[in-house]
Amino acid sequence: MKSTYLFSLAIVSLVTFSSTLFAQQSEEEKATIVQVGQQVPHFVFKNEDGEELSISDLKGQVVMINFFATWCGPCLKELPHVESNIFDTYKDNPNFRLLVIGREHNSDELATFKEKKGYSFQLIADLERKIYSKFAEQFIPRNFIIDREGKIIYSSVGFNEADFNELKKVLASELAN
């Protein structure tokens, strides 16, 4: 009798966990506005030099967009990988552009953060979520890879090694074409 009770309890726990996990994934999916296969939404940004650029100015290049916040734990785990595995690898490739966008941060906050962490890639301020809101409603970090024609070919939410390895493969493959 006791083993039947424990078995039933284990089944109920598994179903509850699975439902919770499915609900979380569904929330992340619902919070995503753009999907793989769509054109990248139009947006304008200022680089660290104050130069105003448009995403359409980058057509012809493979673009990786990373959304982060300085207070986000998973973002803080991911950014060193972005520096060492992405930026350091492709920074001299004229067919590549990295846009690391600080959601809800101004330029001064990002400059302080960059200096403290020692990052060499540029950080783009998105204080009012004007750029982020074209891609998603919530959840960071987020990564998107845009092909040379402006189409989204990869999207991820959160940070884990498996997803980041997939991102690196997609990026390497697209730059090899």
PDB file of C-alpha atoms in Angstrom:
ATOM      1  CA  MET A   1       0.000   0.000   0.000  1.00  0.00           C
ATOM      2  CA  LYS A   2       2.800   2.382   0.917  1.00  0.00           C
ATOM      3  CA  SER A   3       4.616   1.719  -2.377  1.00  0.00           C
ATOM      4  CA  THR A   4       1.415   2.421  -4.346  1.00  0.00           C
ATOM      5  CA  TYR A   5       1.058   5.731  -2.504  1.00  0.00           C
ATOM      6  CA  LEU A   6       4.688   6.672  -3.230  1.00  0.00           C
ATOM      7  CA  PHE A   7       4.306   5.689  -6.874  1.00  0.00           C
ATOM      8  CA  SER A   8       1.139   7.828  -7.154  1.00  0.00           C
ATOM      9  CA  LEU A   9       2.907  10.732  -5.463  1.00  0.00           C
ATOM     10  CA  ALA A  10       5.817  10.402  -7.895  1.00  0.00           C
ATOM     11  CA  ILE A  11       3.447  10.457 -10.901  1.00  0.00           C
ATOM     12  CA  VAL A  12       1.595  13.521  -9.594  1.00  0.00           C
ATOM     13  CA  SER A  13       4.926  15.297  -8.989  1.00  0.00           C
ATOM     14  CA  LEU A  14       6.148  14.455 -12.498  1.00  0.00           C
ATOM     15  CA  VAL A  15       2.943  15.697 -14.107  1.00  0.00           C
ATOM     16  CA  THR A  16       3.049  18.909 -12.053  1.00  0.00           C
ATOM     17  CA  PHE A  17       6.707  19.519 -12.948  1.00  0.00           C
ATOM     18  CA  SER A  18       6.062  18.833 -16.642  1.00  0.00           C
ATOM     19  CA  SER A  19       3.068  21.188 -16.669  1.00  0.00           C
ATOM     20  CA  THR A  20       5.094  23.914 -14.986  1.00  0.00           C
ATOM     21  CA  LEU A  21       7.955  23.487 -17.434  1.00  0.00           C
ATOM     22  CA  PHE A  22       5.567  23.539 -20.407  1.00  0.00           C
ATOM     23  CA  ALA A  23       3.874  26.664 -19.047  1.00  0.00           C
ATOM     24  CA  GLN A  24       7.226  28.416 -18.672  1.00  0.00           C
ATOM     25  CA  GLN A  25       8.246  27.566 -22.221  1.00  0.00           C
ATOM     26  CA  SER A  26       4.889  28.743 -23.461  1.00  0.00           C
ATOM     27  CA  GLU A  27       5.311  32.052 -21.610  1.00  0.00           C
ATOM     28  CA  GLU A  28       8.724  32.551 -23.224  1.00  0.00           C
ATOM     29  CA  GLU A  29       7.288  31.725 -26.632  1.00  0.00           C
ATOM     30  CA  LYS A  30       4.349  34.096 -26.074  1.00  0.00           C
ATOM     31  CA  ALA A  31       6.756  36.837 -25.029  1.00  0.00           C
ATOM     32  CA  THR A  32       8.599  36.577 -28.371  1.00  0.00           C
ATOM     33  CA  ILE A  33       7.319  38.942 -31.041  1.00  0.00           C
ATOM     34  CA  VAL A  34       9.560  37.947 -33.963  1.00  0.00           C
ATOM     35  CA  GLN A  35      10.221  34.418 -35.165  1.00  0.00           C
ATOM     36  CA  VAL A  36      12.913  32.644 -37.150  1.00  0.00           C
ATOM     37  CA  GLY A  37      12.182  33.127 -40.845  1.00  0.00           C
ATOM     38  CA  GLN A  38      10.835  36.665 -40.475  1.00  0.00           C
ATOM     39  CA  GLN A  39      12.587  39.835 -41.557  1.00  0.00           C
ATOM     40  CA  VAL A  40      14.328  41.679 -38.760  1.00  0.00           C
ATOM     41  CA  PRO A  41      12.166  44.582 -37.576  1.00  0.00           C
ATOM     42  CA  HIS A  42      13.420  48.047 -38.502  1.00  0.00           C
ATOM     43  CA  PHE A  43      15.158  49.968 -35.748  1.00  0.00           C
ATOM     44  CA  VAL A  44      17.639  52.781 -35.294  1.00  0.00           C
ATOM     45  CA  PHE A  45      20.401  52.859 -32.684  1.00  0.00           C
ATOM     46  CA  LYS A  46      23.381  54.959 -31.630  1.00  0.00           C
ATOM     47  CA  ASN A  47      26.763  53.329 -31.325  1.00  0.00           C
ATOM     48  CA  GLU A  48      29.207  54.300 -28.567  1.00  0.00           C
ATOM     49  CA  ASP A  49      30.558  57.116 -30.739  1.00  0.00           C
ATOM     50  CA  GLY A  50      27.070  58.642 -30.928  1.00  0.00           C
ATOM     51  CA  GLU A  51      26.691  57.760 -34.607  1.00  0.00           C
ATOM     52  CA  GLU A  52      23.091  56.927 -35.499  1.00  0.00           C
ATOM     53  CA  LEU A  53      22.689  53.764 -37.534  1.00  0.00           C
ATOM     54  CA  SER A  54      19.791  51.681 -38.776  1.00  0.00           C
ATOM     55  CA  ILE A  55      19.605  47.899 -38.894  1.00  0.00           C
ATOM     56  CA  SER A  56      19.091  48.300 -42.648  1.00  0.00           C
ATOM     57  CA  ASP A  57      22.543  49.943 -42.831  1.00  0.00           C
ATOM     58  CA  LEU A  58      23.945  46.514 -41.909  1.00  0.00           C
ATOM     59  CA  LYS A  59      22.336  44.647 -44.807  1.00  0.00           C
ATOM     60  CA  GLY A  60      24.962  42.463 -46.463  1.00  0.00           C
ATOM     61  CA  GLN A  61      26.495  41.550 -43.093  1.00  0.00           C
ATOM     62  CA  VAL A  62      25.625  38.712 -40.732  1.00  0.00           C
ATOM     63  CA  VAL A  63      24.405  40.394 -37.529  1.00  0.00           C
ATOM     64  CA  MET A  64      24.191  38.924 -34.052  1.00  0.00           C
ATOM     65  CA  ILE A  65      21.926  40.839 -31.671  1.00  0.00           C
ATOM     66  CA  ASN A  66      22.245  40.193 -27.948  1.00  0.00           C
ATOM     67  CA  PHE A  67      19.820  41.775 -25.477  1.00  0.00           C
ATOM     68  CA  PHE A  68      20.994  41.890 -21.864  1.00  0.00           C
ATOM     69  CA  ALA A  69      20.769  43.861 -18.620  1.00  0.00           C
ATOM     70  CA  THR A  70      23.537  44.537 -16.122  1.00  0.00           C
ATOM     71  CA  TRP A  71      21.456  43.096 -13.261  1.00  0.00           C
ATOM     72  CA  CYS A  72      20.527  39.843 -15.066  1.00  0.00           C
ATOM     73  CA  GLY A  73      22.351  36.775 -13.701  1.00  0.00           C
ATOM     74  CA  PRO A  74      22.105  34.632 -16.866  1.00  0.00           C
ATOM     75  CA  CYS A  75      23.201  37.662 -18.938  1.00  0.00           C
ATOM     76  CA  LEU A  76      26.282  38.076 -16.747  1.00  0.00           C
ATOM     77  CA  LYS A  77      27.136  34.401 -17.331  1.00  0.00           C
ATOM     78  CA  GLU A  78      26.608  34.719 -21.091  1.00  0.00           C
ATOM     79  CA  LEU A  79      28.465  37.960 -21.873  1.00  0.00           C
ATOM     80  CA  PRO A  80      31.986  36.558 -21.252  1.00  0.00           C
ATOM     81  CA  HIS A  81      31.160  33.854 -23.832  1.00  0.00           C
ATOM     82  CA  VAL A  82      29.938  36.527 -26.242  1.00  0.00           C
ATOM     83  CA  GLU A  83      33.276  38.318 -25.785  1.00  0.00           C
ATOM     84  CA  SER A  84      35.581  35.302 -26.092  1.00  0.00           C
ATOM     85  CA  ASN A  85      33.653  32.999 -28.450  1.00  0.00           C
ATOM     86  CA  ILE A  86      31.923  35.499 -30.721  1.00  0.00           C
ATOM     87  CA  PHE A  87      33.479  38.954 -30.651  1.00  0.00           C
ATOM     88  CA  ASP A  88      37.123  37.865 -30.393  1.00  0.00           C
ATOM     89  CA  THR A  89      36.558  35.315 -33.167  1.00  0.00           C
ATOM     90  CA  TYR A  90      34.753  37.558 -35.666  1.00  0.00           C
ATOM     91  CA  LYS A  91      35.609  41.176 -34.779  1.00  0.00           C
ATOM     92  CA  ASP A  92      37.914  41.524 -37.796  1.00  0.00           C
ATOM     93  CA  ASN A  93      35.480  39.872 -40.216  1.00  0.00           C
ATOM     94  CA  PRO A  94      33.977  42.616 -42.430  1.00  0.00           C
ATOM     95  CA  ASN A  95      30.898  40.420 -42.986  1.00  0.00           C
ATOM     96  CA  PHE A  96      30.000  40.326 -39.276  1.00  0.00           C
ATOM     97  CA  ARG A  97      28.458  42.804 -36.865  1.00  0.00           C
ATOM     98  CA  LEU A  98      27.693  42.324 -33.166  1.00  0.00           C
ATOM     99  CA  LEU A  99      25.016  44.449 -31.495  1.00  0.00           C
ATOM    100  CA  VAL A 100      24.970  44.040 -27.715  1.00  0.00           C
ATOM    101  CA  ILE A 101      21.983  46.027 -26.498  1.00  0.00           C
ATOM    102  CA  GLY A 102      21.486  47.010 -22.867  1.00  0.00           C
ATOM    103  CA  ARG A 103      17.768  46.807 -22.177  1.00  0.00           C
ATOM    104  CA  GLU A 104      16.624  49.662 -19.912  1.00  0.00           C
ATOM    105  CA  HIS A 105      20.125  51.139 -19.642  1.00  0.00           C
ATOM    106  CA  ASN A 106      21.506  54.517 -20.687  1.00  0.00           C
ATOM    107  CA  SER A 107      24.895  55.129 -22.293  1.00  0.00           C
ATOM    108  CA  ASP A 108      26.597  56.204 -19.049  1.00  0.00           C
ATOM    109  CA  GLU A 109      25.471  53.066 -17.195  1.00  0.00           C
ATOM    110  CA  LEU A 110      26.725  50.896 -20.029  1.00  0.00           C
ATOM    111  CA  ALA A 111      30.082  52.700 -20.209  1.00  0.00           C
ATOM    112  CA  THR A 112      30.626  52.103 -16.485  1.00  0.00           C
ATOM    113  CA  PHE A 113      29.571  48.452 -16.809  1.00  0.00           C
ATOM    114  CA  LYS A 114      31.836  47.914 -19.823  1.00  0.00           C
ATOM    115  CA  GLU A 115      34.854  49.420 -18.068  1.00  0.00           C
ATOM    116  CA  LYS A 116      34.230  47.406 -14.896  1.00  0.00           C
ATOM    117  CA  LYS A 117      33.870  44.109 -16.811  1.00  0.00           C
ATOM    118  CA  GLY A 118      36.612  44.834 -19.368  1.00  0.00           C
ATOM    119  CA  TYR A 119      34.529  44.080 -22.450  1.00  0.00           C
ATOM    120  CA  SER A 120      35.852  45.261 -25.794  1.00  0.00           C
ATOM    121  CA  PHE A 121      32.620  45.055 -27.826  1.00  0.00           C
ATOM    122  CA  GLN A 122      30.362  48.086 -28.103  1.00  0.00           C
ATOM    123  CA  LEU A 123      27.283  48.374 -25.928  1.00  0.00           C
ATOM    124  CA  ILE A 124      24.140  50.016 -27.264  1.00  0.00           C
ATOM    125  CA  ALA A 125      21.700  51.740 -24.915  1.00  0.00           C
ATOM    126  CA  ASP A 126      17.985  50.936 -25.107  1.00  0.00           C
ATOM    127  CA  LEU A 127      16.712  52.873 -22.103  1.00  0.00           C
ATOM    128  CA  GLU A 128      13.031  52.814 -23.041  1.00  0.00           C
ATOM    129  CA  ARG A 129      12.996  49.345 -24.676  1.00  0.00           C
ATOM    130  CA  LYS A 130      12.346  50.901 -28.072  1.00  0.00           C
ATOM    131  CA  ILE A 131      14.484  48.267 -29.788  1.00  0.00           C
ATOM    132  CA  TYR A 132      13.773  45.356 -27.460  1.00  0.00           C
ATOM    133  CA  SER A 133       9.999  45.809 -27.758  1.00  0.00           C
ATOM    134  CA  LYS A 134      10.234  45.083 -31.497  1.00  0.00           C
ATOM    135  CA  PHE A 135      11.640  41.632 -30.663  1.00  0.00           C
ATOM    136  CA  ALA A 136      10.059  40.541 -27.383  1.00  0.00           C
ATOM    137  CA  GLU A 137       7.944  41.522 -24.417  1.00  0.00           C
ATOM    138  CA  GLN A 138      10.064  39.964 -21.659  1.00  0.00           C
ATOM    139  CA  PHE A 139      12.878  37.547 -20.762  1.00  0.00           C
ATOM    140  CA  ILE A 140      16.600  38.095 -21.251  1.00  0.00           C
ATOM    141  CA  PRO A 141      19.208  37.306 -22.360  1.00  0.00           C
ATOM    142  CA  ARG A 142      17.986  36.963 -25.929  1.00  0.00           C
ATOM    143  CA  ASN A 143      20.033  36.342 -29.033  1.00  0.00           C
ATOM    144  CA  PHE A 144      19.128  36.687 -32.685  1.00  0.00           C
ATOM    145  CA  ILE A 145      21.217  35.999 -35.765  1.00  0.00           C
ATOM    146  CA  ILE A 146      20.263  37.938 -38.883  1.00  0.00           C
ATOM    147  CA  ASP A 147      21.463  36.792 -42.299  1.00  0.00           C
ATOM    148  CA  ARG A 148      22.867  39.066 -45.005  1.00  0.00           C
ATOM    149  CA  GLU A 149      19.377  39.625 -46.437  1.00  0.00           C
ATOM    150  CA  GLY A 150      17.920  40.736 -43.089  1.00  0.00           C
ATOM    151  CA  LYS A 151      16.116  37.505 -42.219  1.00  0.00           C
ATOM    152  CA  ILE A 152      16.176  36.089 -38.678  1.00  0.00           C
ATOM    153  CA  ILE A 153      17.843  32.670 -38.866  1.00  0.00           C
ATOM    154  CA  TYR A 154      18.358  31.959 -35.153  1.00  0.00           C
ATOM    155  CA  SER A 155      16.704  32.947 -31.900  1.00  0.00           C
ATOM    156  CA  SER A 156      17.303  31.948 -28.278  1.00  0.00           C
ATOM    157  CA  VAL A 157      16.101  32.938 -24.818  1.00  0.00           C
ATOM    158  CA  GLY A 158      18.125  32.512 -21.645  1.00  0.00           C
ATOM    159  CA  PHE A 159      21.606  31.106 -21.397  1.00  0.00           C
ATOM    160  CA  ASN A 160      22.822  27.541 -21.389  1.00  0.00           C
ATOM    161  CA  GLU A 161      25.849  25.908 -22.988  1.00  0.00           C
ATOM    162  CA  ALA A 162      23.861  23.788 -25.471  1.00  0.00           C
ATOM    163  CA  ASP A 163      21.963  26.774 -26.902  1.00  0.00           C
ATOM    164  CA  PHE A 164      25.120  28.872 -27.022  1.00  0.00           C
ATOM    165  CA  ASN A 165      26.968  26.095 -28.874  1.00  0.00           C
ATOM    166  CA  GLU A 166      24.102  25.956 -31.380  1.00  0.00           C
ATOM    167  CA  LEU A 167      24.323  29.749 -31.798  1.00  0.00           C
ATOM    168  CA  LYS A 168      28.060  29.446 -32.527  1.00  0.00           C
ATOM    169  CA  LYS A 169      27.411  26.725 -35.141  1.00  0.00           C
ATOM    170  CA  VAL A 170      24.702  28.745 -36.903  1.00  0.00           C
ATOM    171  CA  LEU A 171      26.892  31.854 -36.896  1.00  0.00           C
ATOM    172  CA  ALA A 172      29.973  30.003 -38.209  1.00  0.00           C
ATOM    173  CA  SER A 173      27.921  28.323 -40.929  1.00  0.00           C
ATOM    174  CA  GLU A 174      26.308  31.564 -42.057  1.00  0.00           C
ATOM    175  CA  LEU A 175      29.652  33.393 -42.162  1.00  0.00           C
ATOM    176  CA  ALA A 176      31.191  30.543 -44.157  1.00  0.00           C
ATOM    177  CA  ASN A 177      28.626  31.026 -46.956  1.00  0.00           C
TER     178      ASN A 177
END
